[in-house]
mmCIF file of N, CA and C in Angstrom:
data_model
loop_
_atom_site.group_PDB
_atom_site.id
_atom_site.type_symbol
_atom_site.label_atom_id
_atom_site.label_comp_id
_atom_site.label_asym_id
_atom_site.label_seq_id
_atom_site.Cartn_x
_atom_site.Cartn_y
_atom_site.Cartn_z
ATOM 1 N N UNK A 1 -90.502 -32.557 -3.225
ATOM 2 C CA UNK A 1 -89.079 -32.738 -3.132
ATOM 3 C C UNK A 1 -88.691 -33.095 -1.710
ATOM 4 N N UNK A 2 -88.104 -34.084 -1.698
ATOM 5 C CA UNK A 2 -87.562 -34.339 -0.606
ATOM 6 C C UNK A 2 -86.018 -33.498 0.314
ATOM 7 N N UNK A 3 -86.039 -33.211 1.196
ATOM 8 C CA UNK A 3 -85.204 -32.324 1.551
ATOM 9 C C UNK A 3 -83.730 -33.185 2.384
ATOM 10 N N UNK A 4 -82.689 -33.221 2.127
ATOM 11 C CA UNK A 4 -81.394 -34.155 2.504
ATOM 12 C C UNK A 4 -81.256 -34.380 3.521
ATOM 13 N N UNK A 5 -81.310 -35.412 4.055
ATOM 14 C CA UNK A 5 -80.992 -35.855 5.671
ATOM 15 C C UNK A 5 -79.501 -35.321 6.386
ATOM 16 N N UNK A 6 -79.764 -35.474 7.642
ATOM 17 C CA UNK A 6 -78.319 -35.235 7.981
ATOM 18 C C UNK A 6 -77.444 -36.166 7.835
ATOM 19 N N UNK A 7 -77.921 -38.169 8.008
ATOM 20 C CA UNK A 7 -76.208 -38.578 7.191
ATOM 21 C C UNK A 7 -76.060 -38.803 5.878
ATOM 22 N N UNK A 8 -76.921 -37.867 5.000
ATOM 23 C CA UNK A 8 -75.888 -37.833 3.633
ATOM 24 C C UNK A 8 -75.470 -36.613 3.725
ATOM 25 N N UNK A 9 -75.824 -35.334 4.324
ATOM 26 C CA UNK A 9 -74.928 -34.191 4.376
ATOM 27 C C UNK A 9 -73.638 -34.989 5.088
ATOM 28 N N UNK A 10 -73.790 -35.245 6.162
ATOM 29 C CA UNK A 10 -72.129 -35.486 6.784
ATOM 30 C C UNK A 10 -71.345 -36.601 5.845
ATOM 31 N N UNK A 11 -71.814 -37.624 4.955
ATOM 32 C CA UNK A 11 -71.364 -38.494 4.097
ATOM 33 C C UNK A 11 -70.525 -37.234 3.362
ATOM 34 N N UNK A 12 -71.627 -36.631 2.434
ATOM 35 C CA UNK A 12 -71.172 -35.393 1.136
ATOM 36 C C UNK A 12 -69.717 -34.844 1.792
ATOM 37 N N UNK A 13 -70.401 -33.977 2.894
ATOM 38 C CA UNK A 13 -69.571 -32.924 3.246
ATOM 39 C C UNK A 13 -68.118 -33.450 4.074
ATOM 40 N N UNK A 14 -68.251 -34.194 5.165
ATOM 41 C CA UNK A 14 -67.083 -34.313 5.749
ATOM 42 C C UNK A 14 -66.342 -35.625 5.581
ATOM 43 N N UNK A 15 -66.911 -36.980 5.792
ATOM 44 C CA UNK A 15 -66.115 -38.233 5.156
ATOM 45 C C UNK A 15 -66.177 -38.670 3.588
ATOM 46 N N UNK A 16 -66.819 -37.913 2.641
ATOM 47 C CA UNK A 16 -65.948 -38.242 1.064
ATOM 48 C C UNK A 16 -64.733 -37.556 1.103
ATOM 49 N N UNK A 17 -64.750 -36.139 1.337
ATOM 50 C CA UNK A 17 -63.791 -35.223 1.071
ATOM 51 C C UNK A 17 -62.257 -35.898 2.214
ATOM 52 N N UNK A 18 -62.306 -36.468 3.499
ATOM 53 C CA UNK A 18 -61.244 -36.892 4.539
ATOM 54 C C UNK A 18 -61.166 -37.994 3.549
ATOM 55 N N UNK A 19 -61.571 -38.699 2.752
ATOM 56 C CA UNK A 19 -61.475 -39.978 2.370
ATOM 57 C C UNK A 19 -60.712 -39.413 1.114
ATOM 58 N N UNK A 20 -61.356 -38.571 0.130
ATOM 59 C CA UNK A 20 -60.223 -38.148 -1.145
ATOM 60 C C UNK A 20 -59.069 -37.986 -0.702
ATOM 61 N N UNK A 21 -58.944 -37.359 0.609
ATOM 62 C CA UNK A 21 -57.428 -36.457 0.792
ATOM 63 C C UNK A 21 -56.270 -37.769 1.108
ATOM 64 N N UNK A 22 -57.445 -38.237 2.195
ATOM 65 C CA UNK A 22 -56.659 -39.871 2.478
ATOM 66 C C UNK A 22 -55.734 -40.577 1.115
ATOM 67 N N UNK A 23 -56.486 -40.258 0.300
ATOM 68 C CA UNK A 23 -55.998 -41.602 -0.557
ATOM 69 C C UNK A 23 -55.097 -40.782 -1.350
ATOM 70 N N UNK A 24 -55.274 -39.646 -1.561
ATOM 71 C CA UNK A 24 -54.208 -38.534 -2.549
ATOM 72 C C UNK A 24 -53.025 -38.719 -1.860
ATOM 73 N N UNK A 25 -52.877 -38.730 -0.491
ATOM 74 C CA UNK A 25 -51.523 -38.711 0.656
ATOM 75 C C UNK A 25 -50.605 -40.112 0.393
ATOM 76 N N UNK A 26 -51.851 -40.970 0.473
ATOM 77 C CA UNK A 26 -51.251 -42.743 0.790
ATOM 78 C C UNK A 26 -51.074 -43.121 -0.967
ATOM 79 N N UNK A 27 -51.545 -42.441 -1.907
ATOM 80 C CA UNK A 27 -50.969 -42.498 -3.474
ATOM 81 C C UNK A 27 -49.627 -41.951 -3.456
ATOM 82 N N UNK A 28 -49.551 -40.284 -2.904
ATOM 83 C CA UNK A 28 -48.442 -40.014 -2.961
ATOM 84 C C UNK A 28 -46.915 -40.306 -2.379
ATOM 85 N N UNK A 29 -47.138 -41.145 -0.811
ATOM 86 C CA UNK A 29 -46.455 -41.378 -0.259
ATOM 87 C C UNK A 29 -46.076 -43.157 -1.191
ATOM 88 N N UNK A 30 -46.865 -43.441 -1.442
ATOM 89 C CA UNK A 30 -46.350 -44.654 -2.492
ATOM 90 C C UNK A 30 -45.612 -44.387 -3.338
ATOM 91 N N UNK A 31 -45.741 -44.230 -4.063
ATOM 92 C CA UNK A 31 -44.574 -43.249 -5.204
ATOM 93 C C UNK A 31 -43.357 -42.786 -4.942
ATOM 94 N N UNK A 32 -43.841 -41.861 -3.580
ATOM 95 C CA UNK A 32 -42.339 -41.453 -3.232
ATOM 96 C C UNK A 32 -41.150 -43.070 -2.637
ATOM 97 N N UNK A 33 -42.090 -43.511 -1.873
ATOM 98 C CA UNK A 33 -41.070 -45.123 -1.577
ATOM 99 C C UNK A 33 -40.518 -45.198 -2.242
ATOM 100 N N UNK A 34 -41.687 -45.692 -3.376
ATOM 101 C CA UNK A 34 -40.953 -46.665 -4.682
ATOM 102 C C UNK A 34 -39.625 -46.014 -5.240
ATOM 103 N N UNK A 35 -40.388 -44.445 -5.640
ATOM 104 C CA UNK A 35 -39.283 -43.899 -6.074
ATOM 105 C C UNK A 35 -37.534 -43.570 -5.129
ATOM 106 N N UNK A 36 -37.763 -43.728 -3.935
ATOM 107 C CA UNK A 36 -36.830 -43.410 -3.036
ATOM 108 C C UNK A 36 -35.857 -45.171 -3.048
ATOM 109 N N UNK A 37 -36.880 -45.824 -3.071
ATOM 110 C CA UNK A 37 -36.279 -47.143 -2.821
ATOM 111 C C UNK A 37 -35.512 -47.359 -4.645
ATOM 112 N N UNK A 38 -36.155 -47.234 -5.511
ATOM 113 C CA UNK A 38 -35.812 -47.717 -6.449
ATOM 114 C C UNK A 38 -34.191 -46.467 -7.344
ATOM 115 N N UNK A 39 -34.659 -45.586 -7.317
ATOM 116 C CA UNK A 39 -33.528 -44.438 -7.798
ATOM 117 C C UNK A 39 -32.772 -43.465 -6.870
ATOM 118 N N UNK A 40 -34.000 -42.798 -5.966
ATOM 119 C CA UNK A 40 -32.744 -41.935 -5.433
ATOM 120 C C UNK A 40 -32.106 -41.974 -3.744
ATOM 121 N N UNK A 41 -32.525 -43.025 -3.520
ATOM 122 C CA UNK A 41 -31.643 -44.100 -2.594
ATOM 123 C C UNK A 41 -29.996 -43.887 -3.139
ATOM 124 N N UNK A 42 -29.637 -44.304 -4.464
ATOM 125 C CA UNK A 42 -28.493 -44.465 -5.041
ATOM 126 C C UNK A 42 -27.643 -43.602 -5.554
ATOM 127 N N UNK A 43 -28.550 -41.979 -5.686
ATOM 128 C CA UNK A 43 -27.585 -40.873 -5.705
ATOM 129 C C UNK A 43 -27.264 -40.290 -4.936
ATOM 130 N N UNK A 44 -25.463 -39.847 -5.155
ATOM 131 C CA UNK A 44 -24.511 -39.482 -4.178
ATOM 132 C C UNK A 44 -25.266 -38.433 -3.372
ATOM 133 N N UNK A 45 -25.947 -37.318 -4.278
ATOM 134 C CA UNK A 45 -26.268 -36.507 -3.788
ATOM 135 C C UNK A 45 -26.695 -36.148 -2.397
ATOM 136 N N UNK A 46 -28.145 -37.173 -2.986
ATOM 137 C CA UNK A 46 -29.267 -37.381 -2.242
ATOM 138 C C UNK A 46 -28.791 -37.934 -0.820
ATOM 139 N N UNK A 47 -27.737 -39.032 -1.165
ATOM 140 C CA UNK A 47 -26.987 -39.646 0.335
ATOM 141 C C UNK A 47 -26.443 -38.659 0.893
ATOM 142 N N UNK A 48 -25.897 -37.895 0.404
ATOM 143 C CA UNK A 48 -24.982 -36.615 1.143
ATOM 144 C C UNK A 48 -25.993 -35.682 1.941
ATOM 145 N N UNK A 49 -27.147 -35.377 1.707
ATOM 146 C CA UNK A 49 -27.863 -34.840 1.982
ATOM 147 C C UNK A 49 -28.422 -35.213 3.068
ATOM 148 N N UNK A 50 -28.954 -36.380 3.224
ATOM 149 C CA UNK A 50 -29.602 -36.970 3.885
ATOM 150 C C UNK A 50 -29.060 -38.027 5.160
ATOM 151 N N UNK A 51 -27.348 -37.751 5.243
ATOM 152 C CA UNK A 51 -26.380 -38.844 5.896
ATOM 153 C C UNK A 51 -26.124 -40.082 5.376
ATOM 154 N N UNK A 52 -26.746 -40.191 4.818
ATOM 155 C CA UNK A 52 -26.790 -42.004 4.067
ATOM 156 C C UNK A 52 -25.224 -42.267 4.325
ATOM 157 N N UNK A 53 -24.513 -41.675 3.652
ATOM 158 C CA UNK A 53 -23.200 -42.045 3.386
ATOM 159 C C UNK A 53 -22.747 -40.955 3.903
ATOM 160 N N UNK A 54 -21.038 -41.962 4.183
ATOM 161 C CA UNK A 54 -19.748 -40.962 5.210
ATOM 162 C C UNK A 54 -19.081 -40.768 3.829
ATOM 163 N N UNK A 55 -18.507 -39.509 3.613
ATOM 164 C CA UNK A 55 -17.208 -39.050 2.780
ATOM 165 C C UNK A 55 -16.285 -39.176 3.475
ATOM 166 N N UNK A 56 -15.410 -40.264 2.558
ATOM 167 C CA UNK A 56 -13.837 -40.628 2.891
ATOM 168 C C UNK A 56 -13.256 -39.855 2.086
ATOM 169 N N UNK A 57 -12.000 -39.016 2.483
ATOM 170 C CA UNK A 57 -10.941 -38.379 2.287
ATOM 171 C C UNK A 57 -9.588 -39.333 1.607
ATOM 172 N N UNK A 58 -9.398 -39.440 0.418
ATOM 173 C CA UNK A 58 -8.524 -40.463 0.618
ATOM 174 C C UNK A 58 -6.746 -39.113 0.343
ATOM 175 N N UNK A 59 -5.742 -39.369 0.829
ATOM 176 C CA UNK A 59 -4.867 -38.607 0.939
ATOM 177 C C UNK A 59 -4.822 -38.929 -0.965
ATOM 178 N N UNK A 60 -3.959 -37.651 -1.287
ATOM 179 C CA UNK A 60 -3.500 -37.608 -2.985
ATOM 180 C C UNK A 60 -2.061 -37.946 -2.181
ATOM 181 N N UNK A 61 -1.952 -39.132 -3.900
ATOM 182 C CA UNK A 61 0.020 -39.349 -3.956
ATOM 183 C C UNK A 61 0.761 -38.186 -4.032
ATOM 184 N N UNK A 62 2.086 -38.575 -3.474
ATOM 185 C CA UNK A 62 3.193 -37.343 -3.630
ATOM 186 C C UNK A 62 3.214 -37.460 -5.490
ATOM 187 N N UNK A 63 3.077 -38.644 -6.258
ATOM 188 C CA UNK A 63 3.421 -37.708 -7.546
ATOM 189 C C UNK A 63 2.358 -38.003 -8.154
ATOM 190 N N UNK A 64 1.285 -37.660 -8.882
ATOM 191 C CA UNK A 64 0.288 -37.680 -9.425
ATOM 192 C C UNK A 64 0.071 -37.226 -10.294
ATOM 193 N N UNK A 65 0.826 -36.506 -11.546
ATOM 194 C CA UNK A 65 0.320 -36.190 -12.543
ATOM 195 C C UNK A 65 1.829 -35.861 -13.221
ATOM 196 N N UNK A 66 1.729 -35.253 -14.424
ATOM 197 C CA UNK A 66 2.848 -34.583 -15.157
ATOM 198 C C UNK A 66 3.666 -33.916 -14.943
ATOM 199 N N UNK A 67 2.791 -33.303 -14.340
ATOM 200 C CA UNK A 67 3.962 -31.438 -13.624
ATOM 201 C C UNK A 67 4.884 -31.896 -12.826
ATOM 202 N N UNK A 68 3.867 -32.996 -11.505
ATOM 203 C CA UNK A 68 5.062 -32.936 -10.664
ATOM 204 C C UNK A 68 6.142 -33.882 -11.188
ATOM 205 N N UNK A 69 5.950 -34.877 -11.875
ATOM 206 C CA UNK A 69 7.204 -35.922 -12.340
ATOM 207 C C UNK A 69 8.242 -34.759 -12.977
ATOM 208 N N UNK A 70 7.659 -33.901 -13.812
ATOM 209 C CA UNK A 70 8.524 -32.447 -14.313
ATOM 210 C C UNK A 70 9.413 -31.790 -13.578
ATOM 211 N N UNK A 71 9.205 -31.082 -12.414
ATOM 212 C CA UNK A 71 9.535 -30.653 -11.411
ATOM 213 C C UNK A 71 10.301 -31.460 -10.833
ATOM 214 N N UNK A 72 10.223 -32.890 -10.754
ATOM 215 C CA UNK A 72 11.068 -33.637 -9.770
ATOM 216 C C UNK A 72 12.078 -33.734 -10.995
ATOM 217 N N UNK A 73 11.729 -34.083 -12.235
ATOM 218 C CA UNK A 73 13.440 -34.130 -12.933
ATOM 219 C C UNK A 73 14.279 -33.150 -12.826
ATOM 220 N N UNK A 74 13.668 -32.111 -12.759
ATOM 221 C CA UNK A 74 14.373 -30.528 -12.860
ATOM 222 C C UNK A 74 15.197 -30.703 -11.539
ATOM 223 N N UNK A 75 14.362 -31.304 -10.499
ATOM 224 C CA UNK A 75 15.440 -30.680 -9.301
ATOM 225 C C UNK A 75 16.426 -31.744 -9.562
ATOM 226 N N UNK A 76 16.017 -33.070 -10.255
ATOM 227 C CA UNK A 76 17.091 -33.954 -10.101
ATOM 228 C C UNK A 76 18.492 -33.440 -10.805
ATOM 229 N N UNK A 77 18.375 -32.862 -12.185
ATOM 230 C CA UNK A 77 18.802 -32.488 -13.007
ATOM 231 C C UNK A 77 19.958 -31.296 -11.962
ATOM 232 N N UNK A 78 19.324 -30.407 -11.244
ATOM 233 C CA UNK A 78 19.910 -29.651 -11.179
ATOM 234 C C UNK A 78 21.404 -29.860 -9.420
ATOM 235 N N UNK A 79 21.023 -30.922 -9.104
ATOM 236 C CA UNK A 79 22.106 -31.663 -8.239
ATOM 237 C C UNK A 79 22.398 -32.091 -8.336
#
């Protein structure tokens, strides 16, 4: 029987295993792009989170709904 040299131990042991991890990282970081570029680039969320986007404040109208048109007849009504 022949007994294992030292560069297939350092092959085995230290550059397959740096080389799996390599490619598990540069698979995963692909994915995430794609996925960042393609979907969540575009949710509010994710922008809020991350600065992407400024929140504008826009002021609410003085009359905006039911109640207050209500309220404004009443006072009209009542002068």
């Amino acid at each position: 029987m022949e007994s294992p040299s030292f560069p297939n131990n350092l092959l085995f042991f230290i550059v397959r295993p740096i080389l799996a991890i390599s490619f598990v990282v540069c698979f995963i970081a692909l994915w995430w792009f794609l996925a960042w570029k393609l979907v969540l680039s575009h949710v509010p969320l994710v922008q809020e989170i991350f600065g992407l986007r400024k929140k504008t404040f826009k002021p609410k109208p003085e009359s905006r709904g039911r109640i207050s048109k209500f309220y404004k007849s009443i006072t009209s009504q009542n002068q």
